[in-house]
PDB file of C-alpha atoms in Angstrom:
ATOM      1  CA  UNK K   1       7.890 -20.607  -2.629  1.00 50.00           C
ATOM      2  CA  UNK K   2       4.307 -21.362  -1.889  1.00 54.00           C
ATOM      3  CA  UNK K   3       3.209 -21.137   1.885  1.00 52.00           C
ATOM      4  CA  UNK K   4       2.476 -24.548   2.080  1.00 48.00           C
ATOM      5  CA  UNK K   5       5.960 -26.066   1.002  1.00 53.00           C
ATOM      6  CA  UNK K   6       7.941 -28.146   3.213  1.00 52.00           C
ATOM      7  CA  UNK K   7       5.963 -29.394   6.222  1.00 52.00           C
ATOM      8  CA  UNK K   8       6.272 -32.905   7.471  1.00 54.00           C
ATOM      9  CA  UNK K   9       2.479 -33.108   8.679  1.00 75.00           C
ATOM     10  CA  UNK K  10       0.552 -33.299   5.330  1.00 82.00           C
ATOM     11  CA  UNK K  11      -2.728 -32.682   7.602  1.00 84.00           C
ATOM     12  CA  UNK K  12      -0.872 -29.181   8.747  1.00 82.00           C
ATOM     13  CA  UNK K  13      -0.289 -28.239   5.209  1.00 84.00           C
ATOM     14  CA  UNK K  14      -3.907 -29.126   4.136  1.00 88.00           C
ATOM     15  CA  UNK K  15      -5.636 -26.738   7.156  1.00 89.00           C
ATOM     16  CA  UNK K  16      -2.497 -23.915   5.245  1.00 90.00           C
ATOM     17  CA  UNK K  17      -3.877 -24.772   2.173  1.00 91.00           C
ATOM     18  CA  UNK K  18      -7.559 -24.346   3.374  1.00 92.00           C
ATOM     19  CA  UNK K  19      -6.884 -21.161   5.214  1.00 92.00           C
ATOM     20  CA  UNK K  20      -5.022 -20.179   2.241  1.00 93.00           C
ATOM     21  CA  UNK K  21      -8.472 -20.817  -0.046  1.00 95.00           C
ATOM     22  CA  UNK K  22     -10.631 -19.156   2.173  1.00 95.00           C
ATOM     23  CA  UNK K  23      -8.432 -16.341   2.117  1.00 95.00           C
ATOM     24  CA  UNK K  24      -8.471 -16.308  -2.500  1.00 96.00           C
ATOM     25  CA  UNK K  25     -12.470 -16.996  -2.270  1.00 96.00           C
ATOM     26  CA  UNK K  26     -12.769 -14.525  -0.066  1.00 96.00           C
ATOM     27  CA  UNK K  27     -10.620 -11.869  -1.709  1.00 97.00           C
ATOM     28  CA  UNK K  28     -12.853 -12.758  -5.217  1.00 98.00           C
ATOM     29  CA  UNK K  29     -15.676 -12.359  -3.588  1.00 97.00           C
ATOM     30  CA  UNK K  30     -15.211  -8.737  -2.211  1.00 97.00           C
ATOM     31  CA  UNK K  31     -14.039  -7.752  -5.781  1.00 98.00           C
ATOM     32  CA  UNK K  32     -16.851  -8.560  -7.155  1.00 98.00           C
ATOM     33  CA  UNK K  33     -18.713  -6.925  -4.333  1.00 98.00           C
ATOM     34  CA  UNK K  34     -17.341  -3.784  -4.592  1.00 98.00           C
ATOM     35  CA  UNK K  35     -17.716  -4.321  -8.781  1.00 98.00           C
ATOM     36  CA  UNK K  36     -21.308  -4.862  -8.262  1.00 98.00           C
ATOM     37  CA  UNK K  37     -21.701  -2.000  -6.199  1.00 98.00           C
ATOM     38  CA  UNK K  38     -20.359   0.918  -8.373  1.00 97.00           C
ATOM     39  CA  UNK K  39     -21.923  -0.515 -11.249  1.00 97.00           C
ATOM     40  CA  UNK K  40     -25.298  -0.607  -9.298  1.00 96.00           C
ATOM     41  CA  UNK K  41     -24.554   3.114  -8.543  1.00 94.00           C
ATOM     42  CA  UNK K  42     -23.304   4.124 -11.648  1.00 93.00           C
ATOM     43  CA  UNK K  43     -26.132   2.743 -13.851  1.00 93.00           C
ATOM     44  CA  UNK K  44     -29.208   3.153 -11.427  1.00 92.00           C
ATOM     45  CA  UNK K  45     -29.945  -0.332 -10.875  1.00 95.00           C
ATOM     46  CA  UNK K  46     -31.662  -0.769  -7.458  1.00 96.00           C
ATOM     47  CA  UNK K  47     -32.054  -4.640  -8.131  1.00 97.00           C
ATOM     48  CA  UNK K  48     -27.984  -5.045  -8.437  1.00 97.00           C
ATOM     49  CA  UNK K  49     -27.682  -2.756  -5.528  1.00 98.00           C
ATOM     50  CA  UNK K  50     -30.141  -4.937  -3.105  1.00 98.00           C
ATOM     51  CA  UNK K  51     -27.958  -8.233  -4.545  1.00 98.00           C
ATOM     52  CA  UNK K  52     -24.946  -6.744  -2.917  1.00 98.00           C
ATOM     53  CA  UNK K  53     -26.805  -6.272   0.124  1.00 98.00           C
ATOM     54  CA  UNK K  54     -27.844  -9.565   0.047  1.00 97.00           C
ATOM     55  CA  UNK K  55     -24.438 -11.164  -0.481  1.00 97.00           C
ATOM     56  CA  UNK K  56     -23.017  -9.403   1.932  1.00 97.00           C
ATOM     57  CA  UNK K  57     -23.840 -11.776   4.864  1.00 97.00           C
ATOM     58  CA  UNK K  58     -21.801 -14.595   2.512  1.00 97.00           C
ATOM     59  CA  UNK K  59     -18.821 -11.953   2.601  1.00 96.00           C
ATOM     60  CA  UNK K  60     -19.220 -11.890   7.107  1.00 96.00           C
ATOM     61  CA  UNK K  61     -19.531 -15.789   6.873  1.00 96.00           C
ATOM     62  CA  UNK K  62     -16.154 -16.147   5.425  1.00 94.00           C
ATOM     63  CA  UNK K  63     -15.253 -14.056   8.355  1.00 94.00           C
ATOM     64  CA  UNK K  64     -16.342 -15.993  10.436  1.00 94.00           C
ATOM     65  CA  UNK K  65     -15.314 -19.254   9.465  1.00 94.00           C
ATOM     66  CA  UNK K  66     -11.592 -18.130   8.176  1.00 93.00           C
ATOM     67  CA  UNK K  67     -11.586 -16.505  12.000  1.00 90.00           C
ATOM     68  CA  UNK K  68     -12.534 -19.869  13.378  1.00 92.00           C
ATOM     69  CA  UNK K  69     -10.119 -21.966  11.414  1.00 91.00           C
ATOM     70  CA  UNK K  70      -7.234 -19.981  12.145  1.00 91.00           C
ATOM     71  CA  UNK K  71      -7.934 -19.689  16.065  1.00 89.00           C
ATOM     72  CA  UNK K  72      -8.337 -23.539  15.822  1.00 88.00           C
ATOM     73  CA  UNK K  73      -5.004 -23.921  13.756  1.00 88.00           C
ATOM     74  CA  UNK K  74      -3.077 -21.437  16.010  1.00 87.00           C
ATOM     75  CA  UNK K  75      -4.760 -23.288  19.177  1.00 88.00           C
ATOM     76  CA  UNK K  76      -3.848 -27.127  17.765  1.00 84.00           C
ATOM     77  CA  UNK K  77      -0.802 -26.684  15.949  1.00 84.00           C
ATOM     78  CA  UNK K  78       1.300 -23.772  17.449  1.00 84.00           C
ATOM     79  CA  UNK K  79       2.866 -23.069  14.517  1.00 85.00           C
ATOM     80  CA  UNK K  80       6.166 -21.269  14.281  1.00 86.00           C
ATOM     81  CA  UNK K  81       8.133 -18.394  12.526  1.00 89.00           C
ATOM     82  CA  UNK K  82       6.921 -18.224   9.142  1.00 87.00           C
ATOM     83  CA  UNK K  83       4.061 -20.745   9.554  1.00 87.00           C
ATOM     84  CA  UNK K  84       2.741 -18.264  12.317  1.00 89.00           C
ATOM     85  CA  UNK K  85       2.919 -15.276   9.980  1.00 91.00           C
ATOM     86  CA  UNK K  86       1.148 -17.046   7.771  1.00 89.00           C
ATOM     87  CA  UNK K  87      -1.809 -18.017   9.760  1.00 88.00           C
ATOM     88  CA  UNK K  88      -1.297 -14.153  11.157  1.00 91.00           C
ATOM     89  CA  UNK K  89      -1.443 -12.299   7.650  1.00 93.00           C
ATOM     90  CA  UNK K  90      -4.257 -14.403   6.672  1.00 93.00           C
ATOM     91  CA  UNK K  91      -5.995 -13.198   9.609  1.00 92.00           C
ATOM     92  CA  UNK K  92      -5.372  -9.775   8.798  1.00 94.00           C
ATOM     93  CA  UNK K  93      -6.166 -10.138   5.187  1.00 96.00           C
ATOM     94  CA  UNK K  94      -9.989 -11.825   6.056  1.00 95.00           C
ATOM     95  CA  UNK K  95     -10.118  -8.536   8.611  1.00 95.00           C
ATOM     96  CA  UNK K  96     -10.021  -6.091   5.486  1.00 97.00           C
ATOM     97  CA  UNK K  97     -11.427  -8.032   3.203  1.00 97.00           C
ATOM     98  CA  UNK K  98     -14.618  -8.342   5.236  1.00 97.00           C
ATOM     99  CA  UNK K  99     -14.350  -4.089   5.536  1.00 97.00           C
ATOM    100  CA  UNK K 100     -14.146  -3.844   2.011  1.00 98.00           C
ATOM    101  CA  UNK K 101     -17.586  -6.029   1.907  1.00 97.00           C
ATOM    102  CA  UNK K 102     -18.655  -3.839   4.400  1.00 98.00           C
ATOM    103  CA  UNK K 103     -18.069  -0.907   1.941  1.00 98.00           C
ATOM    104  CA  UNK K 104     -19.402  -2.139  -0.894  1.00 98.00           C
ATOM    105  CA  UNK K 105     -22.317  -2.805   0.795  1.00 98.00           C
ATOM    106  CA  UNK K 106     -22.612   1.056   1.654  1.00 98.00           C
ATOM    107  CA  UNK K 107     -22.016   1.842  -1.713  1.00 97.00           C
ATOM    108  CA  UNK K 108     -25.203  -0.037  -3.114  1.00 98.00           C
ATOM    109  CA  UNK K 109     -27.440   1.635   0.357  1.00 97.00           C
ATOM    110  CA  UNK K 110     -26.115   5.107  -1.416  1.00 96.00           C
ATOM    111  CA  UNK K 111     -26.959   3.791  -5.049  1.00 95.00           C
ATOM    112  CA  UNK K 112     -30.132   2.919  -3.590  1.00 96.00           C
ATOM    113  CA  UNK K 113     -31.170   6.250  -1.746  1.00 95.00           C
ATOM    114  CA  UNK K 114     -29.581   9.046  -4.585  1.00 92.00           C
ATOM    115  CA  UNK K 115     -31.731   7.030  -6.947  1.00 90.00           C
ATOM    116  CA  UNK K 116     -34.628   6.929  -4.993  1.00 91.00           C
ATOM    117  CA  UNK K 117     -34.059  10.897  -4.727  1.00 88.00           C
ATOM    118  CA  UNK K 118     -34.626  10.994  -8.161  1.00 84.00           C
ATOM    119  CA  UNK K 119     -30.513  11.805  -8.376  1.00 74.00           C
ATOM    120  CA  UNK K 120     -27.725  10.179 -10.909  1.00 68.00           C
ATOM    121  CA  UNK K 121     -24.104   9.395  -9.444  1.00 64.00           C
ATOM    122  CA  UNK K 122     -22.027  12.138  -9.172  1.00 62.00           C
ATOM    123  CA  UNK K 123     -19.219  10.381 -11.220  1.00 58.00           C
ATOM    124  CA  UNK K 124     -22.649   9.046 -13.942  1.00 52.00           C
TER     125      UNK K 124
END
């Protein structure tokens, strides 16, 4: 059963369905993140490193703005049982998913500073 089966109010199901999206494009874009990173550290490349750096504001902005939506949906719509686990879980999911941005973007400062040292990965 997808989440957003069964509602009456088609506007309800599209701010699901958005939360929902926020929550896969979100979830991509941490992968790739922490992908990014451990092949920046892996293969010395200080330019990948500084790109993950970079993107990593994009990663808090979908933090913010999933954080927003859902406080808006929870404040306008008061959903109920499973619709409110829903909205809960995605909550929780944008919470780690925005840590695991948070540690990829550590992983490409290290990258940066053992190469600098002159040093190779300790799993190169």
């Amino acid at each position: 059963m997808d989440i957003t089966d069964g509602h009456t109010v088609r506007q309800f199901d599209s701010e699901i369905g958005s939360l929902r999206l926020s929550l896969l494009e979100m979830g991509a874009l941490a992968l790739a993140q922490v992908e990014a990173a451990v092949e920046a550290l892996l293969d010395g490349d200080d330019e990948a490193a500084r790109a993950v750096i970079a993107r990593d504001a994009e990663v808090n902005a979908y933090d913010s703005r999933v954080a927003d939506e859902t406080v808006k949906l929870l404040a306008q719509r008061a959903p109920l049982a499973r619709d409110l686990r829903v909205v809960v879980a995605v909550g929780r999911a944008v919470r780690d998913l925005e840590r695991i941005g948070d540690e990829a973007k550590k992983i490409a400062l290290y990258a940066i500073e053992i190469h600098a040292a002159g040093r190779r990965a300790p799993l190169a």
